[in-house]
Amino acid sequence: MATKVALKSSTAWYDSPLYYDMVYEDYTKRETRFLCAAAQKYGHHFPEYWRVLEPACGSGRLLESLALRGHSVQGFDRNINQIRYAKRRLTKLQLKAKVWRDSLQSFKAPHAGSYDLVHCFVSTFKYLLTERDAVASLRRMSAALRSGGLCIIGLHLTNYEDNPADYEKWVNRRRGVRVCSETWSAPARQKERKEAMRTRMTITESGKTRVEETHWEFRTYSAAELKSLLAKVKSLELVACHDFHYNIKNKRRLNDAYSDIILVLKKK
Ligand SMILES: C[S@@+](CC[C@H](N)C(=O)[O-])C[C@H]1O[C@@H](n2cnc3c(N)ncnc32)[C@H](O)[C@@H]1O
């Protein structure tokens, strides 16, 4: 019989970075390969080793994979446990990186104007619940970049005409720990531009199973709403769209035909 724990804060599931890291582990290689391919295809004067900023870097899985390729990585997050975990993993591998506590809407990047790449995957941008915060964050990402640098953002889209509840499940194991993560999204509330999200983690370790549940809300974006947001940040130009297959050869249009999108934006 599993013990049930209802987590109180909307981002409480990030308080246990190991479980989060296990759940997203399978994406790391694909996302890293995609970033490398995008830098080659769309970047302007990218040096061999880039200066990278990851807003809301979480457990640091992508900081690590890019640092292992020699890039100079920096990231921030608002969750202190994620920051500690990210710092520990990088130190363990003797990788240099700067990781600090900051927020998506008001962060200060130490080398603003000089990053080659800023990236923000897995719908993290949707944690910004107002247009004002989303614009502020995008402007800061833009200000962090040098001219010709890339801002790459991956997020789920909402088609309000065809908007059923959704469910995704991942299972992973690492050193005697098994994590099953299930995520539900309720149909979007179009007027409020919000969708209710719920994640249930079933964690089995040392012969015991417990269930932790987190509830939170995401801001929703149709293709038109995303275009309207991008139009407010004139210093970024949309150069291409891809999807969560992370295939650089497959370009997508920014329309409601797809449920997810990766925006490749270039700093003018
Ligand atoms: C889905 S995780 C993504 C982490 C990482 N970018 C990755 O791809 O693995 C979302 C992260 O965003 C952080 N976060 C959520 N809202 C934030 C905000 N307003 N400012 C900074 N970090 C935030 C959470 O603490 C969490 O670590």
mmCIF file of C-alpha atoms and ligand atoms in Angstrom:
data_model
loop_
_atom_site.group_PDB
_atom_site.id
_atom_site.type_symbol
_atom_site.label_atom_id
_atom_site.label_comp_id
_atom_site.label_asym_id
_atom_site.label_seq_id
_atom_site.Cartn_x
_atom_site.Cartn_y
_atom_site.Cartn_z
ATOM 1 C CA MET A 1 0.000 0.000 0.000
ATOM 2 C CA ALA A 2 1.461 3.343 -1.044
ATOM 3 C CA THR A 3 1.615 6.340 1.295
ATOM 4 C CA LYS A 4 -0.042 9.424 -0.215
ATOM 5 C CA VAL A 5 1.428 12.891 0.141
ATOM 6 C CA ALA A 6 -0.363 15.984 -1.188
ATOM 7 C CA LEU A 7 2.291 18.572 -1.970
ATOM 8 C CA LYS A 8 1.201 22.080 -1.115
ATOM 9 C CA SER A 9 3.032 24.496 -3.388
ATOM 10 C CA SER A 10 2.418 24.516 -7.129
ATOM 11 C CA THR A 11 6.030 23.689 -7.919
ATOM 12 C CA ALA A 12 6.618 21.339 -4.986
ATOM 13 C CA TRP A 13 7.472 18.404 -7.234
ATOM 14 C CA TYR A 14 10.668 20.287 -8.049
ATOM 15 C CA ASP A 15 11.642 20.087 -4.376
ATOM 16 C CA SER A 16 12.855 16.547 -5.132
ATOM 17 C CA PRO A 17 15.207 17.167 -8.068
ATOM 18 C CA LEU A 18 16.309 13.526 -8.360
ATOM 19 C CA TYR A 19 12.816 12.368 -9.344
ATOM 20 C CA TYR A 20 12.330 15.248 -11.766
ATOM 21 C CA ASP A 21 15.741 14.529 -13.273
ATOM 22 C CA MET A 22 14.889 10.846 -13.761
ATOM 23 C CA VAL A 23 11.597 11.681 -15.463
ATOM 24 C CA TYR A 24 13.173 14.047 -17.995
ATOM 25 C CA GLU A 25 16.400 12.094 -18.498
ATOM 26 C CA ASP A 26 15.264 10.591 -21.794
ATOM 27 C CA TYR A 27 14.835 14.039 -23.346
ATOM 28 C CA THR A 28 18.323 15.277 -22.556
ATOM 29 C CA LYS A 29 20.180 13.693 -25.484
ATOM 30 C CA ARG A 30 17.530 14.702 -28.022
ATOM 31 C CA GLU A 31 17.360 18.285 -26.779
ATOM 32 C CA THR A 32 21.134 18.630 -26.672
ATOM 33 C CA ARG A 33 21.458 17.299 -30.224
ATOM 34 C CA PHE A 34 18.720 19.675 -31.334
ATOM 35 C CA LEU A 35 20.445 22.702 -29.765
ATOM 36 C CA CYS A 36 23.713 21.785 -31.518
ATOM 37 C CA ALA A 37 21.957 21.333 -34.868
ATOM 38 C CA ALA A 38 20.005 24.592 -34.437
ATOM 39 C CA ALA A 39 23.178 26.539 -33.590
ATOM 40 C CA GLN A 40 24.756 25.216 -36.773
ATOM 41 C CA LYS A 41 21.724 25.817 -38.966
ATOM 42 C CA TYR A 42 20.350 29.101 -37.668
ATOM 43 C CA GLY A 43 23.111 30.662 -35.550
ATOM 44 C CA HIS A 44 25.137 33.583 -36.802
ATOM 45 C CA HIS A 45 28.902 33.484 -36.097
ATOM 46 C CA PHE A 46 28.605 30.875 -33.376
ATOM 47 C CA PRO A 47 32.050 30.212 -31.848
ATOM 48 C CA GLU A 48 33.156 26.597 -31.296
ATOM 49 C CA TYR A 49 32.230 26.905 -27.626
ATOM 50 C CA TRP A 50 29.173 28.971 -26.880
ATOM 51 C CA ARG A 51 28.102 31.061 -23.933
ATOM 52 C CA VAL A 52 24.753 29.573 -22.879
ATOM 53 C CA LEU A 53 22.059 30.772 -20.491
ATOM 54 C CA GLU A 54 19.269 28.471 -19.318
ATOM 55 C CA PRO A 55 16.479 30.343 -17.545
ATOM 56 C CA ALA A 56 14.684 28.002 -15.072
ATOM 57 C CA CYS A 57 17.427 25.377 -15.431
ATOM 58 C CA GLY A 58 15.859 22.928 -12.958
ATOM 59 C CA SER A 59 18.061 19.977 -12.025
ATOM 60 C CA GLY A 60 20.752 21.112 -14.454
ATOM 61 C CA ARG A 61 20.510 18.135 -16.828
ATOM 62 C CA LEU A 62 21.016 20.397 -19.867
ATOM 63 C CA LEU A 63 23.646 22.533 -18.150
ATOM 64 C CA GLU A 64 25.586 19.314 -17.644
ATOM 65 C CA SER A 65 25.172 17.934 -21.151
ATOM 66 C CA LEU A 66 26.235 21.220 -22.775
ATOM 67 C CA ALA A 67 29.122 21.764 -20.333
ATOM 68 C CA LEU A 68 30.361 18.258 -21.170
ATOM 69 C CA ARG A 69 30.595 19.448 -24.778
ATOM 70 C CA GLY A 70 32.819 22.311 -23.675
ATOM 71 C CA HIS A 71 30.264 25.127 -23.699
ATOM 72 C CA SER A 72 30.249 27.773 -21.016
ATOM 73 C CA VAL A 73 26.925 27.353 -19.209
ATOM 74 C CA GLN A 74 24.963 29.458 -16.763
ATOM 75 C CA GLY A 75 21.482 28.940 -15.400
ATOM 76 C CA PHE A 76 19.083 30.026 -12.721
ATOM 77 C CA ASP A 77 15.947 28.707 -11.115
ATOM 78 C CA ARG A 78 13.620 29.848 -8.372
ATOM 79 C CA ASN A 79 13.677 26.505 -6.571
ATOM 80 C CA ILE A 80 16.604 26.281 -4.168
ATOM 81 C CA ASN A 81 16.645 22.458 -4.150
ATOM 82 C CA GLN A 82 16.989 22.386 -7.921
ATOM 83 C CA ILE A 83 19.832 24.907 -7.734
ATOM 84 C CA ARG A 84 21.684 22.856 -5.103
ATOM 85 C CA TYR A 85 21.209 19.670 -7.129
ATOM 86 C CA ALA A 86 22.426 21.341 -10.332
ATOM 87 C CA LYS A 87 25.487 22.786 -8.595
ATOM 88 C CA ARG A 88 26.340 19.442 -7.001
ATOM 89 C CA ARG A 89 26.146 17.490 -10.252
ATOM 90 C CA LEU A 90 28.353 20.007 -12.074
ATOM 91 C CA THR A 91 30.925 20.132 -9.268
ATOM 92 C CA LYS A 92 31.017 16.316 -9.152
ATOM 93 C CA LEU A 93 32.068 16.269 -12.801
ATOM 94 C CA GLN A 94 34.430 19.227 -12.289
ATOM 95 C CA LEU A 95 32.450 21.260 -14.781
ATOM 96 C CA LYS A 96 32.526 25.025 -14.431
ATOM 97 C CA ALA A 97 29.149 26.740 -14.395
ATOM 98 C CA LYS A 98 27.339 29.558 -12.706
ATOM 99 C CA VAL A 99 23.980 28.624 -11.185
ATOM 100 C CA TRP A 100 21.961 31.064 -9.116
ATOM 101 C CA ARG A 101 18.503 31.772 -7.743
ATOM 102 C CA ASP A 102 16.401 34.086 -9.867
ATOM 103 C CA SER A 103 13.031 34.329 -11.535
ATOM 104 C CA LEU A 104 12.006 34.109 -15.164
ATOM 105 C CA GLN A 105 10.259 37.478 -15.131
ATOM 106 C CA SER A 106 12.961 39.606 -13.512
ATOM 107 C CA PHE A 107 16.299 37.798 -13.837
ATOM 108 C CA LYS A 108 19.631 39.534 -14.212
ATOM 109 C CA ALA A 109 22.121 37.688 -16.403
ATOM 110 C CA PRO A 110 25.732 38.492 -15.475
ATOM 111 C CA HIS A 111 26.886 38.721 -19.102
ATOM 112 C CA ALA A 112 23.843 40.362 -20.691
ATOM 113 C CA GLY A 113 24.338 41.140 -24.357
ATOM 114 C CA SER A 114 26.908 38.404 -24.888
ATOM 115 C CA TYR A 115 25.207 34.978 -24.749
ATOM 116 C CA ASP A 116 25.160 32.954 -27.965
ATOM 117 C CA LEU A 117 22.223 30.835 -26.848
ATOM 118 C CA VAL A 118 19.335 31.104 -24.409
ATOM 119 C CA HIS A 119 17.034 28.099 -24.163
ATOM 120 C CA CYS A 120 13.946 27.122 -22.211
ATOM 121 C CA PHE A 121 12.336 23.737 -22.927
ATOM 122 C CA VAL A 122 9.459 21.530 -21.727
ATOM 123 C CA SER A 123 6.770 24.227 -21.414
ATOM 124 C CA THR A 124 8.595 25.966 -18.573
ATOM 125 C CA PHE A 125 7.687 29.309 -20.156
ATOM 126 C CA LYS A 126 4.022 28.532 -19.418
ATOM 127 C CA TYR A 127 4.684 28.985 -15.690
ATOM 128 C CA LEU A 128 4.503 32.712 -16.428
ATOM 129 C CA LEU A 129 0.816 33.256 -15.817
ATOM 130 C CA THR A 130 0.340 36.768 -17.185
ATOM 131 C CA GLU A 131 1.109 38.428 -20.505
ATOM 132 C CA ARG A 132 3.062 41.069 -18.638
ATOM 133 C CA ASP A 133 5.397 38.474 -17.084
ATOM 134 C CA ALA A 134 5.746 36.578 -20.371
ATOM 135 C CA VAL A 135 6.736 39.756 -22.235
ATOM 136 C CA ALA A 136 9.119 40.782 -19.425
ATOM 137 C CA SER A 137 10.782 37.372 -19.515
ATOM 138 C CA LEU A 138 11.124 37.301 -23.282
ATOM 139 C CA ARG A 139 12.610 40.819 -23.248
ATOM 140 C CA ARG A 140 15.166 39.730 -20.668
ATOM 141 C CA MET A 141 16.070 36.660 -22.716
ATOM 142 C CA SER A 142 16.523 38.918 -25.718
ATOM 143 C CA ALA A 143 18.645 41.378 -23.731
ATOM 144 C CA ALA A 144 20.875 38.505 -22.622
ATOM 145 C CA LEU A 145 21.711 37.587 -26.231
ATOM 146 C CA ARG A 146 24.288 39.123 -28.522
ATOM 147 C CA SER A 147 23.153 40.091 -31.992
ATOM 148 C CA GLY A 148 22.794 36.887 -34.055
ATOM 149 C CA GLY A 149 22.372 34.763 -30.911
ATOM 150 C CA LEU A 150 19.479 32.309 -30.593
ATOM 151 C CA CYS A 151 16.623 32.023 -28.140
ATOM 152 C CA ILE A 152 15.023 28.565 -28.288
ATOM 153 C CA ILE A 153 11.777 27.926 -26.434
ATOM 154 C CA GLY A 154 9.737 24.712 -26.402
ATOM 155 C CA LEU A 155 6.124 24.656 -25.224
ATOM 156 C CA HIS A 156 2.787 22.915 -25.650
ATOM 157 C CA LEU A 157 0.181 24.774 -27.684
ATOM 158 C CA THR A 158 -3.573 24.877 -27.161
ATOM 159 C CA ASN A 159 -6.133 24.613 -29.919
ATOM 160 C CA TYR A 160 -9.269 25.931 -28.179
ATOM 161 C CA GLU A 161 -11.477 24.333 -30.843
ATOM 162 C CA ASP A 162 -10.135 20.877 -30.104
ATOM 163 C CA ASN A 163 -9.095 20.888 -26.504
ATOM 164 C CA PRO A 164 -9.592 17.586 -24.666
ATOM 165 C CA ALA A 165 -8.061 16.673 -21.318
ATOM 166 C CA ASP A 166 -4.626 15.112 -21.805
ATOM 167 C CA TYR A 167 -2.535 12.506 -20.020
ATOM 168 C CA GLU A 168 1.159 11.525 -20.235
ATOM 169 C CA LYS A 169 3.113 8.899 -18.363
ATOM 170 C CA TRP A 170 6.839 8.243 -17.922
ATOM 171 C CA VAL A 171 8.609 5.537 -15.946
ATOM 172 C CA ASN A 172 12.299 5.473 -15.152
ATOM 173 C CA ARG A 173 14.693 3.684 -12.821
ATOM 174 C CA ARG A 174 18.005 4.785 -11.369
ATOM 175 C CA ARG A 175 20.144 3.051 -8.725
ATOM 176 C CA GLY A 176 17.331 1.205 -6.963
ATOM 177 C CA VAL A 177 14.772 4.014 -7.288
ATOM 178 C CA ARG A 178 11.742 3.674 -9.568
ATOM 179 C CA VAL A 179 9.709 6.722 -10.501
ATOM 180 C CA CYS A 180 6.437 6.686 -12.394
ATOM 181 C CA SER A 181 5.260 10.153 -13.316
ATOM 182 C CA GLU A 182 1.748 10.802 -14.600
ATOM 183 C CA THR A 183 0.637 14.239 -15.753
ATOM 184 C CA TRP A 184 -2.913 15.338 -16.495
ATOM 185 C CA SER A 185 -3.914 18.607 -18.123
ATOM 186 C CA ALA A 186 -7.535 19.719 -17.943
ATOM 187 C CA PRO A 187 -9.152 21.434 -20.948
ATOM 188 C CA ALA A 188 -7.938 25.024 -21.185
ATOM 189 C CA ARG A 189 -10.114 27.871 -19.891
ATOM 190 C CA GLN A 190 -9.865 30.140 -22.909
ATOM 191 C CA LYS A 191 -11.021 33.375 -21.269
ATOM 192 C CA GLU A 192 -8.518 33.063 -18.432
ATOM 193 C CA ARG A 193 -5.795 31.610 -20.641
ATOM 194 C CA LYS A 194 -5.153 28.910 -18.028
ATOM 195 C CA GLU A 195 -5.095 25.133 -17.800
ATOM 196 C CA ALA A 196 -5.098 23.108 -14.602
ATOM 197 C CA MET A 197 -2.200 20.651 -14.398
ATOM 198 C CA ARG A 198 -1.653 17.737 -12.041
ATOM 199 C CA THR A 199 1.380 15.503 -11.662
ATOM 200 C CA ARG A 200 1.395 12.302 -9.657
ATOM 201 C CA MET A 201 4.778 10.768 -8.870
ATOM 202 C CA THR A 202 4.780 7.188 -7.618
ATOM 203 C CA ILE A 203 8.182 6.634 -6.067
ATOM 204 C CA THR A 204 9.467 3.249 -4.990
ATOM 205 C CA GLU A 205 12.718 3.068 -3.033
ATOM 206 C CA SER A 206 14.062 0.828 -0.261
ATOM 207 C CA GLY A 207 11.010 -1.434 -0.683
ATOM 208 C CA LYS A 208 8.528 1.363 0.083
ATOM 209 C CA THR A 209 6.176 3.169 -2.294
ATOM 210 C CA ARG A 210 4.782 6.635 -1.858
ATOM 211 C CA VAL A 211 2.680 8.875 -4.056
ATOM 212 C CA GLU A 212 3.215 12.623 -4.287
ATOM 213 C CA GLU A 213 0.780 14.894 -6.094
ATOM 214 C CA THR A 214 1.302 18.450 -7.269
ATOM 215 C CA HIS A 215 -1.343 20.733 -8.763
ATOM 216 C CA TRP A 216 -0.535 23.904 -10.671
ATOM 217 C CA GLU A 217 -1.677 26.114 -13.522
ATOM 218 C CA PHE A 218 -0.099 26.921 -16.840
ATOM 219 C CA ARG A 219 -0.794 29.887 -19.097
ATOM 220 C CA THR A 220 -2.159 28.643 -22.414
ATOM 221 C CA TYR A 221 -1.097 29.684 -25.903
ATOM 222 C CA SER A 222 -2.849 29.147 -29.192
ATOM 223 C CA ALA A 223 -0.658 29.773 -32.239
ATOM 224 C CA ALA A 224 -2.260 33.221 -32.632
ATOM 225 C CA GLU A 225 -1.662 34.094 -28.964
ATOM 226 C CA LEU A 226 1.960 33.067 -29.291
ATOM 227 C CA LYS A 227 2.378 35.184 -32.438
ATOM 228 C CA SER A 228 0.837 38.123 -30.618
ATOM 229 C CA LEU A 229 3.303 37.685 -27.723
ATOM 230 C CA LEU A 230 6.271 37.477 -30.092
ATOM 231 C CA ALA A 231 5.141 40.654 -31.860
ATOM 232 C CA LYS A 232 5.662 42.517 -28.569
ATOM 233 C CA VAL A 233 9.381 41.724 -28.501
ATOM 234 C CA LYS A 234 10.668 43.272 -31.693
ATOM 235 C CA SER A 235 14.329 42.503 -31.021
ATOM 236 C CA LEU A 236 13.651 38.778 -31.590
ATOM 237 C CA GLU A 237 12.862 37.436 -35.043
ATOM 238 C CA LEU A 238 11.172 34.054 -35.490
ATOM 239 C CA VAL A 239 13.445 32.152 -37.901
ATOM 240 C CA ALA A 240 11.981 28.646 -37.665
ATOM 241 C CA CYS A 241 9.640 26.341 -35.785
ATOM 242 C CA HIS A 242 10.118 22.672 -34.995
ATOM 243 C CA ASP A 243 8.265 20.266 -32.710
ATOM 244 C CA PHE A 244 8.930 17.952 -29.779
ATOM 245 C CA HIS A 245 10.386 15.314 -32.122
ATOM 246 C CA TYR A 246 13.502 17.519 -32.034
ATOM 247 C CA ASN A 247 14.231 16.833 -35.677
ATOM 248 C CA ILE A 248 16.112 19.745 -37.236
ATOM 249 C CA LYS A 249 15.111 18.560 -40.715
ATOM 250 C CA ASN A 250 11.392 18.884 -39.999
ATOM 251 C CA LYS A 251 10.266 22.479 -39.918
ATOM 252 C CA ARG A 252 6.759 23.342 -38.757
ATOM 253 C CA ARG A 253 4.493 26.313 -39.249
ATOM 254 C CA LEU A 254 3.291 28.191 -36.213
ATOM 255 C CA ASN A 255 -0.382 27.197 -36.431
ATOM 256 C CA ASP A 256 -2.911 25.178 -34.441
ATOM 257 C CA ALA A 257 -2.208 21.938 -36.310
ATOM 258 C CA TYR A 258 0.400 20.890 -33.735
ATOM 259 C CA SER A 259 0.127 20.400 -30.004
ATOM 260 C CA ASP A 260 3.695 21.471 -29.313
ATOM 261 C CA ILE A 261 6.229 23.820 -30.805
ATOM 262 C CA ILE A 262 9.880 24.735 -30.568
ATOM 263 C CA LEU A 263 10.457 28.377 -31.471
ATOM 264 C CA VAL A 264 13.844 29.342 -32.853
ATOM 265 C CA LEU A 265 14.193 33.103 -32.354
ATOM 266 C CA LYS A 266 17.163 35.156 -33.454
ATOM 267 C CA LYS A 267 18.351 38.374 -31.813
ATOM 268 C CA LYS A 268 18.394 41.170 -34.402
HETATM 269 C C1 LIG B 1 9.850 21.702 -16.233
HETATM 270 S S1 LIG B 1 11.176 22.287 -15.217
HETATM 271 C C2 LIG B 1 12.400 22.609 -16.452
HETATM 272 C C3 LIG B 1 13.797 22.608 -15.946
HETATM 273 C C4 LIG B 1 14.869 22.616 -17.008
HETATM 274 N N1 LIG B 1 14.792 23.792 -17.864
HETATM 275 C C5 LIG B 1 14.814 21.371 -17.855
HETATM 276 O O1 LIG B 1 14.564 21.461 -19.067
HETATM 277 O O2 LIG B 1 15.022 20.296 -17.283
HETATM 278 C C6 LIG B 1 10.604 23.838 -14.740
HETATM 279 C C7 LIG B 1 11.535 24.605 -13.790
HETATM 280 O O3 LIG B 1 11.084 25.953 -13.788
HETATM 281 C C8 LIG B 1 11.256 26.484 -12.493
HETATM 282 N N2 LIG B 1 10.398 27.656 -12.427
HETATM 283 C C9 LIG B 1 9.058 27.710 -12.524
HETATM 284 N N3 LIG B 1 8.646 28.986 -12.511
HETATM 285 C C10 LIG B 1 9.750 29.760 -12.421
HETATM 286 C C11 LIG B 1 9.980 31.162 -12.372
HETATM 287 N N4 LIG B 1 8.972 32.018 -12.420
HETATM 288 N N5 LIG B 1 11.246 31.606 -12.292
HETATM 289 C C12 LIG B 1 12.292 30.732 -12.229
HETATM 290 N N6 LIG B 1 12.131 29.391 -12.258
HETATM 291 C C13 LIG B 1 10.873 28.914 -12.360
HETATM 292 C C14 LIG B 1 10.906 25.343 -11.564
HETATM 293 O O4 LIG B 1 11.450 25.519 -10.275
HETATM 294 C C15 LIG B 1 11.510 24.161 -12.334
HETATM 295 O O5 LIG B 1 12.812 23.885 -11.903
#
